[in-house]
PDB file of C-alpha atoms in Angstrom:
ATOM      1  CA  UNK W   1     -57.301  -6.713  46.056  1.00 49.00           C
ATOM      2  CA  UNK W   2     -53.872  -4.983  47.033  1.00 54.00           C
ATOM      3  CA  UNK W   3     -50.434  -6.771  45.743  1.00 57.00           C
ATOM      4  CA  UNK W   4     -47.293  -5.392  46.716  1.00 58.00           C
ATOM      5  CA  UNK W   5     -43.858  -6.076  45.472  1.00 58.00           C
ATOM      6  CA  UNK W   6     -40.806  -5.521  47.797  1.00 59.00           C
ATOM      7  CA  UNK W   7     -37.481  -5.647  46.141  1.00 56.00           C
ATOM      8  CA  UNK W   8     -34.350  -6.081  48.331  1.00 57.00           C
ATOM      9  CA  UNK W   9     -30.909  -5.317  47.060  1.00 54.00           C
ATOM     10  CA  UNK W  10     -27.619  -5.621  48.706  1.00 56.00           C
ATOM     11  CA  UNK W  11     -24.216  -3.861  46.598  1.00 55.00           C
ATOM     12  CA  UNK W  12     -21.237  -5.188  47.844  1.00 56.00           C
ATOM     13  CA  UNK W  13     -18.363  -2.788  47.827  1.00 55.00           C
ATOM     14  CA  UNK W  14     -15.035  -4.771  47.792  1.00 54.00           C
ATOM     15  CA  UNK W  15     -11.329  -3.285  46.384  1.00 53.00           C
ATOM     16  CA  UNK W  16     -11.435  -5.831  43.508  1.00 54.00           C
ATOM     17  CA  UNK W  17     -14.617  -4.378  42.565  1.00 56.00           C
ATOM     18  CA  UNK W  18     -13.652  -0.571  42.682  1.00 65.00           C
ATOM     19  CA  UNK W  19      -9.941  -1.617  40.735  1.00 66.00           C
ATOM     20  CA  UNK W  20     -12.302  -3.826  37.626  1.00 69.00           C
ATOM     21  CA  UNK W  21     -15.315  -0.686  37.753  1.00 74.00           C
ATOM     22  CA  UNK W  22     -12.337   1.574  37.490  1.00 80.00           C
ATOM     23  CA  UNK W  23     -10.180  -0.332  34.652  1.00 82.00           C
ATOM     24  CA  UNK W  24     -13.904  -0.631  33.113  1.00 81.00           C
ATOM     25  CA  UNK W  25     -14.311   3.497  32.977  1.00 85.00           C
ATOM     26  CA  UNK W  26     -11.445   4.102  31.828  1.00 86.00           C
ATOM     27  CA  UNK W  27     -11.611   2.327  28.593  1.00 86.00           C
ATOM     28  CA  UNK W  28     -15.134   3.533  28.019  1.00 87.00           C
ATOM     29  CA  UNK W  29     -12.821   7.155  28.724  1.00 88.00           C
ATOM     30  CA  UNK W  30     -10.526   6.137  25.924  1.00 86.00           C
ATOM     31  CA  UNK W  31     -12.880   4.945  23.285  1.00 86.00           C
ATOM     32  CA  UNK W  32     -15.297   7.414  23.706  1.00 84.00           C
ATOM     33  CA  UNK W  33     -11.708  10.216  23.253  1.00 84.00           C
ATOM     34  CA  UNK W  34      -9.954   7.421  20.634  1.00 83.00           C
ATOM     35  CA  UNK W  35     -14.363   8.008  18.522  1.00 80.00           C
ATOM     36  CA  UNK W  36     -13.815  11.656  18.810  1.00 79.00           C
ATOM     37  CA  UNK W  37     -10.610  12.307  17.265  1.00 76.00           C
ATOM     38  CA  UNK W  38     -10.953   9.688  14.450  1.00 73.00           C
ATOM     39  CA  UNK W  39     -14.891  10.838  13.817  1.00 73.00           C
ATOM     40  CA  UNK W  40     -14.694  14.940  14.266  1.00 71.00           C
ATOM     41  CA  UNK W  41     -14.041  17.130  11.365  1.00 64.00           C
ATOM     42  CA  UNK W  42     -13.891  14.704   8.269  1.00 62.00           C
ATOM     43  CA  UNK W  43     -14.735  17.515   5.924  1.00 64.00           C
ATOM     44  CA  UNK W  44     -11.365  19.422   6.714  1.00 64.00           C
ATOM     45  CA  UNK W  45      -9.608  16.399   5.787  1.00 67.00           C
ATOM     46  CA  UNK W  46      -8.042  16.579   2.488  1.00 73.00           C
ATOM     47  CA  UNK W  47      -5.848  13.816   0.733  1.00 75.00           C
ATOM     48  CA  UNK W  48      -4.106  13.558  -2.685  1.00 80.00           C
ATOM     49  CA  UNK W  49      -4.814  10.376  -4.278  1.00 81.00           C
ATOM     50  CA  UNK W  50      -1.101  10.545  -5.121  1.00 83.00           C
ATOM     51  CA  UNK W  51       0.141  10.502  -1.127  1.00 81.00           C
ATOM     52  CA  UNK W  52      -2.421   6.931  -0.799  1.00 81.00           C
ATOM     53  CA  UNK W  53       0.615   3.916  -0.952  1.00 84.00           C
ATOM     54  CA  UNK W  54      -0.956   0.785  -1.757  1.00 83.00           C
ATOM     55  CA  UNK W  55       0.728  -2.271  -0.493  1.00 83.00           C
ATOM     56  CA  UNK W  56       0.021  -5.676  -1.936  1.00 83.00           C
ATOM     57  CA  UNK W  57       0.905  -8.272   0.070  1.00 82.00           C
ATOM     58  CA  UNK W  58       2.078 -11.456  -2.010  1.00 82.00           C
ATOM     59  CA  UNK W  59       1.785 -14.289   0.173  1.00 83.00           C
ATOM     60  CA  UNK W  60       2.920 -17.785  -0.857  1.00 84.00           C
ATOM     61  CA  UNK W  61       0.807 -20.408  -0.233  1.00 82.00           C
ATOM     62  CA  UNK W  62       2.785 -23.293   1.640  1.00 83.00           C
ATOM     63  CA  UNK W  63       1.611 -26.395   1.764  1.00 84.00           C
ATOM     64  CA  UNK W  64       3.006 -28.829   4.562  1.00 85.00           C
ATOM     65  CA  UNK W  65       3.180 -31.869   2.379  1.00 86.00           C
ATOM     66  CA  UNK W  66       4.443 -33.048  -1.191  1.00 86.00           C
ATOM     67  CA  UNK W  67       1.418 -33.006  -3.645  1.00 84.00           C
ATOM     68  CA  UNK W  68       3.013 -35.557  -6.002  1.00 85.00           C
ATOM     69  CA  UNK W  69       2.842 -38.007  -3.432  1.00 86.00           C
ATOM     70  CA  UNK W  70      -0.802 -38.121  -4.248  1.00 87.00           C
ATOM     71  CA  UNK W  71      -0.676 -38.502  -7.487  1.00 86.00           C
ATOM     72  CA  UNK W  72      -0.655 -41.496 -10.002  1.00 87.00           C
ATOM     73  CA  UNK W  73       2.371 -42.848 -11.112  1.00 87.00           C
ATOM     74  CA  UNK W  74       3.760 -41.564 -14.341  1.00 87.00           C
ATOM     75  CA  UNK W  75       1.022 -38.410 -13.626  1.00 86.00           C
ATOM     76  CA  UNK W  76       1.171 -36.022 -16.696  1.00 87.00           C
ATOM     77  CA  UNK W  77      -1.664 -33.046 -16.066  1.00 86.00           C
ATOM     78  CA  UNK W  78      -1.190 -32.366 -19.945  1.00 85.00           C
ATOM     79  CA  UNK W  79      -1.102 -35.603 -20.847  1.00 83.00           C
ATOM     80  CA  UNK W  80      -5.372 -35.833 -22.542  1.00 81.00           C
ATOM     81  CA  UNK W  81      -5.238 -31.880 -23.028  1.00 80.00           C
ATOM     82  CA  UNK W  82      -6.172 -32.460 -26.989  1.00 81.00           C
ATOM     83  CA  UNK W  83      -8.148 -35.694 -26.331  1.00 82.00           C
ATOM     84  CA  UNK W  84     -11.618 -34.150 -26.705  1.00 81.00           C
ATOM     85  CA  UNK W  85     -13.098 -33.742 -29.688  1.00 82.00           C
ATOM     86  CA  UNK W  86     -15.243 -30.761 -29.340  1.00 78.00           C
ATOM     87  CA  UNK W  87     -17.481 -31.317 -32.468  1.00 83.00           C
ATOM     88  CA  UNK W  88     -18.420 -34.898 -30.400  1.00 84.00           C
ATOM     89  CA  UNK W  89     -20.095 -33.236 -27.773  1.00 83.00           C
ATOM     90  CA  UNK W  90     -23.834 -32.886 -27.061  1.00 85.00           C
ATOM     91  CA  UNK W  91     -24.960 -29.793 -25.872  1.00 83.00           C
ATOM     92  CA  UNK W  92     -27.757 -30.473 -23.393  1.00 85.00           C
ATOM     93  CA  UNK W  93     -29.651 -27.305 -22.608  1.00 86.00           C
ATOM     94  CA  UNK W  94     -31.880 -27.560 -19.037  1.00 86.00           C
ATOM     95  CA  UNK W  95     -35.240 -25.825 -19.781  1.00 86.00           C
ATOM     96  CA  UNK W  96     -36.416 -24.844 -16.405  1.00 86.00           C
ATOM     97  CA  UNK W  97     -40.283 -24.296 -15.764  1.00 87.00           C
ATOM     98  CA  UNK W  98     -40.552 -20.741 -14.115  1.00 85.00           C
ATOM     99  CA  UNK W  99     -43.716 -20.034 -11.705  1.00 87.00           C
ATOM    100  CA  UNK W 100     -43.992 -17.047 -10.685  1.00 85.00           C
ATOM    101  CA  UNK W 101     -46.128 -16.935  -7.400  1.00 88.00           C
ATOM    102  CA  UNK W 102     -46.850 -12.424  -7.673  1.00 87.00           C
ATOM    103  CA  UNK W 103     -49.019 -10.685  -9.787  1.00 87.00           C
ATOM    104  CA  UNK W 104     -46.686  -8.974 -11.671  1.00 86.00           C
ATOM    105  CA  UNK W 105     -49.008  -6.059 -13.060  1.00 86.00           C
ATOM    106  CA  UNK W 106     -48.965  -4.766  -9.313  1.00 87.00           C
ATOM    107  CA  UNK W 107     -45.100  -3.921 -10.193  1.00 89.00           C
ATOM    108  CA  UNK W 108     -46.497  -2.118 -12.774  1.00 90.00           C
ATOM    109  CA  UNK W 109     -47.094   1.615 -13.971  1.00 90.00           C
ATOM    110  CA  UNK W 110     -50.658   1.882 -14.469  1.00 89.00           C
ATOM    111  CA  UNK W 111     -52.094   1.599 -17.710  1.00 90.00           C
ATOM    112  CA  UNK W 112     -48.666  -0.071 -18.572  1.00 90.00           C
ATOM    113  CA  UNK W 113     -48.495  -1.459 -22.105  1.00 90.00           C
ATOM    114  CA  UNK W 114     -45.897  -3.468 -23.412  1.00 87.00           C
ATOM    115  CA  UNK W 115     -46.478  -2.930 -27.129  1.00 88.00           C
ATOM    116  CA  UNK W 116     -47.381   0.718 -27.320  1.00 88.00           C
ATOM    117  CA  UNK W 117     -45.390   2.727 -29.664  1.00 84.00           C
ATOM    118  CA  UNK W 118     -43.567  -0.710 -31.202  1.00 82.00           C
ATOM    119  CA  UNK W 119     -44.392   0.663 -34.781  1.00 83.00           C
ATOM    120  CA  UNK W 120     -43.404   4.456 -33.881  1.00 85.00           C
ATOM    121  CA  UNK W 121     -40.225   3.972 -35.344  1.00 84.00           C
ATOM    122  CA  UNK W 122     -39.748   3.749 -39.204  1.00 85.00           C
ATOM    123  CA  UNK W 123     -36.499   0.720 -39.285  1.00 81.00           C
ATOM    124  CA  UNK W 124     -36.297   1.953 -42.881  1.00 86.00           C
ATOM    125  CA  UNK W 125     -34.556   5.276 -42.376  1.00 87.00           C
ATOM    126  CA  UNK W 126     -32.329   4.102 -39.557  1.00 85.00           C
ATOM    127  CA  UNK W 127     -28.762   3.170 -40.526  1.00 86.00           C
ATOM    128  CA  UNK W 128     -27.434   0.789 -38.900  1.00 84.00           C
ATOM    129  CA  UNK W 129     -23.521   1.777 -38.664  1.00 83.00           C
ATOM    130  CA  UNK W 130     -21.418  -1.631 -38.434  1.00 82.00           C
ATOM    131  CA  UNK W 131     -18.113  -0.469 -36.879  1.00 79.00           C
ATOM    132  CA  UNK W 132     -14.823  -2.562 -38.191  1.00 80.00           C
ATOM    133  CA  UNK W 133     -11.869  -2.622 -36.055  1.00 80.00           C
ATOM    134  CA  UNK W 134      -8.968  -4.003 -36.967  1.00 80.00           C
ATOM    135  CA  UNK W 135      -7.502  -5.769 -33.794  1.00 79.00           C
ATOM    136  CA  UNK W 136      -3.606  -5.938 -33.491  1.00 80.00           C
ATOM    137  CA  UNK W 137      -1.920  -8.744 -32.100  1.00 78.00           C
ATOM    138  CA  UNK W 138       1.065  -7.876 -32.306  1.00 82.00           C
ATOM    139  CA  UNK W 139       2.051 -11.218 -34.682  1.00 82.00           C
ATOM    140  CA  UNK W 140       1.075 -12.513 -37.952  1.00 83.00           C
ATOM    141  CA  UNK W 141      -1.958 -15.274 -36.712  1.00 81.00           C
ATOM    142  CA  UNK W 142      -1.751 -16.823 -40.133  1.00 82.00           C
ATOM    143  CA  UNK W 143       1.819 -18.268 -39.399  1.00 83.00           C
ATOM    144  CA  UNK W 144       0.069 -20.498 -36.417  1.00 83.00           C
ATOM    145  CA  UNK W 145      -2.707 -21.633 -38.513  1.00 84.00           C
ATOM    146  CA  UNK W 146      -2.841 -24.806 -40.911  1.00 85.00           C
ATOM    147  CA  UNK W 147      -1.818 -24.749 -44.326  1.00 84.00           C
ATOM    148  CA  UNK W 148      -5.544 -24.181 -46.571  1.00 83.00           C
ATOM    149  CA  UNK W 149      -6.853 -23.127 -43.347  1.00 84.00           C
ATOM    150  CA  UNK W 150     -10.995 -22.544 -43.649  1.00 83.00           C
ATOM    151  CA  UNK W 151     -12.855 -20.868 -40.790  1.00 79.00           C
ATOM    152  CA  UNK W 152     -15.947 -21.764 -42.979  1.00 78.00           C
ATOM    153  CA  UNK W 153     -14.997 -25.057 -43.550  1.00 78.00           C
ATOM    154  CA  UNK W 154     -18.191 -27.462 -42.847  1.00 74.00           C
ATOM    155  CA  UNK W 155     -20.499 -24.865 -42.346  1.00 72.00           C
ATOM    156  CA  UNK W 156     -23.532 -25.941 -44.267  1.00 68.00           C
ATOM    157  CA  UNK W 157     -24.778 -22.545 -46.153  1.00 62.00           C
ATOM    158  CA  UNK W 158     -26.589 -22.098 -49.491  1.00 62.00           C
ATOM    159  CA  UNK W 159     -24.337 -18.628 -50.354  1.00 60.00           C
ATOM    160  CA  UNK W 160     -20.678 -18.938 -51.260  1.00 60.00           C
ATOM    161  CA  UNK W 161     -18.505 -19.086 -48.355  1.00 54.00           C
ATOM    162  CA  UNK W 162     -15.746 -16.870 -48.779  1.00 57.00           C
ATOM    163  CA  UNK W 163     -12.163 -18.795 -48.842  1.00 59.00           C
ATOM    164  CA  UNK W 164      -9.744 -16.135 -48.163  1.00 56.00           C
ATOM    165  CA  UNK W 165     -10.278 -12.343 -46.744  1.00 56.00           C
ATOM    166  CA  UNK W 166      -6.829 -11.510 -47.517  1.00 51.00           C
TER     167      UNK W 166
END
């Protein structure tokens, strides 16, 4: 069995052709030249963080329309700021069931254990170092508080609760 193929092409040479192909060329020219000069000798480059000027640009953000027009009558945003009552609330926590579809001991080191060495360490002759700062404000907090104010106030604990630190 012999197939043959015979492919016939025609290029058509016209002046608007040559002036694009040309145009074309040279911008491949200029990128290719615009590549080298930004791309060639980065190591000889050196800059001073202290010559980099960062400009922020602030833009404002204009809106074409009045907002308020959209708004309830008499509208006060702060109006209900204080209206919840925090110690009301129910927190609902989501428990999730998690498959996981792997066998995870393939991520594994092998002969992997979890627990080994867990009683290595003696907790008896490690201190524990608590480390106190004292955190200034930069104003007296106990002017903005109640008077008999009681961080521990309602806490339900079997030790006595401490009514003052200072």
């Amino acid at each position: 069995m012999l197939i043959t193929l015979t492919v016939n092409a025609e290029t058509k040479t016209t002046s608007e052709f040559s002036i694009s192909n040309l145009e074309f060329i040279t911008l491949e020219i200029n990128q290719f030249e615009l590549e080298a000069n930004v791309f060639s000798d980065l190591n000889d480059i050196t800059l001073n963080v202290e010559d980099i000027k960062v400009v922020e640009l602030a833009e404002e953000v204009e809106i074409a329309f009045d907002t308020t027009e959209h708004l309830p009558e008499n509208f006060n945003e702060l109006a209900s700021k204080n209206d919840i009552n925090w110690l009301e609330l129910e927190l609902v926590e989501l428990v999730e069931d998690v498959e996981i579809t792997f066998d995870t001991t393939a991520h594994l080191p092998e002969n992997f254990n979890p627990l080994k060495g867990r009683n290595d360490i003696d907790w008896s002759k490690v201190e524990l170092i608590e480390l106190e700062e004292e955190i200034e404000l930069g104003f007296d907090a106990k002017n903005y508080l109640p008077q008999n104010f009681n961080p521990y106030n309602g806490l339900d604990s079997k030790k006595e609760v401490v009514k003052s630190l200072y």
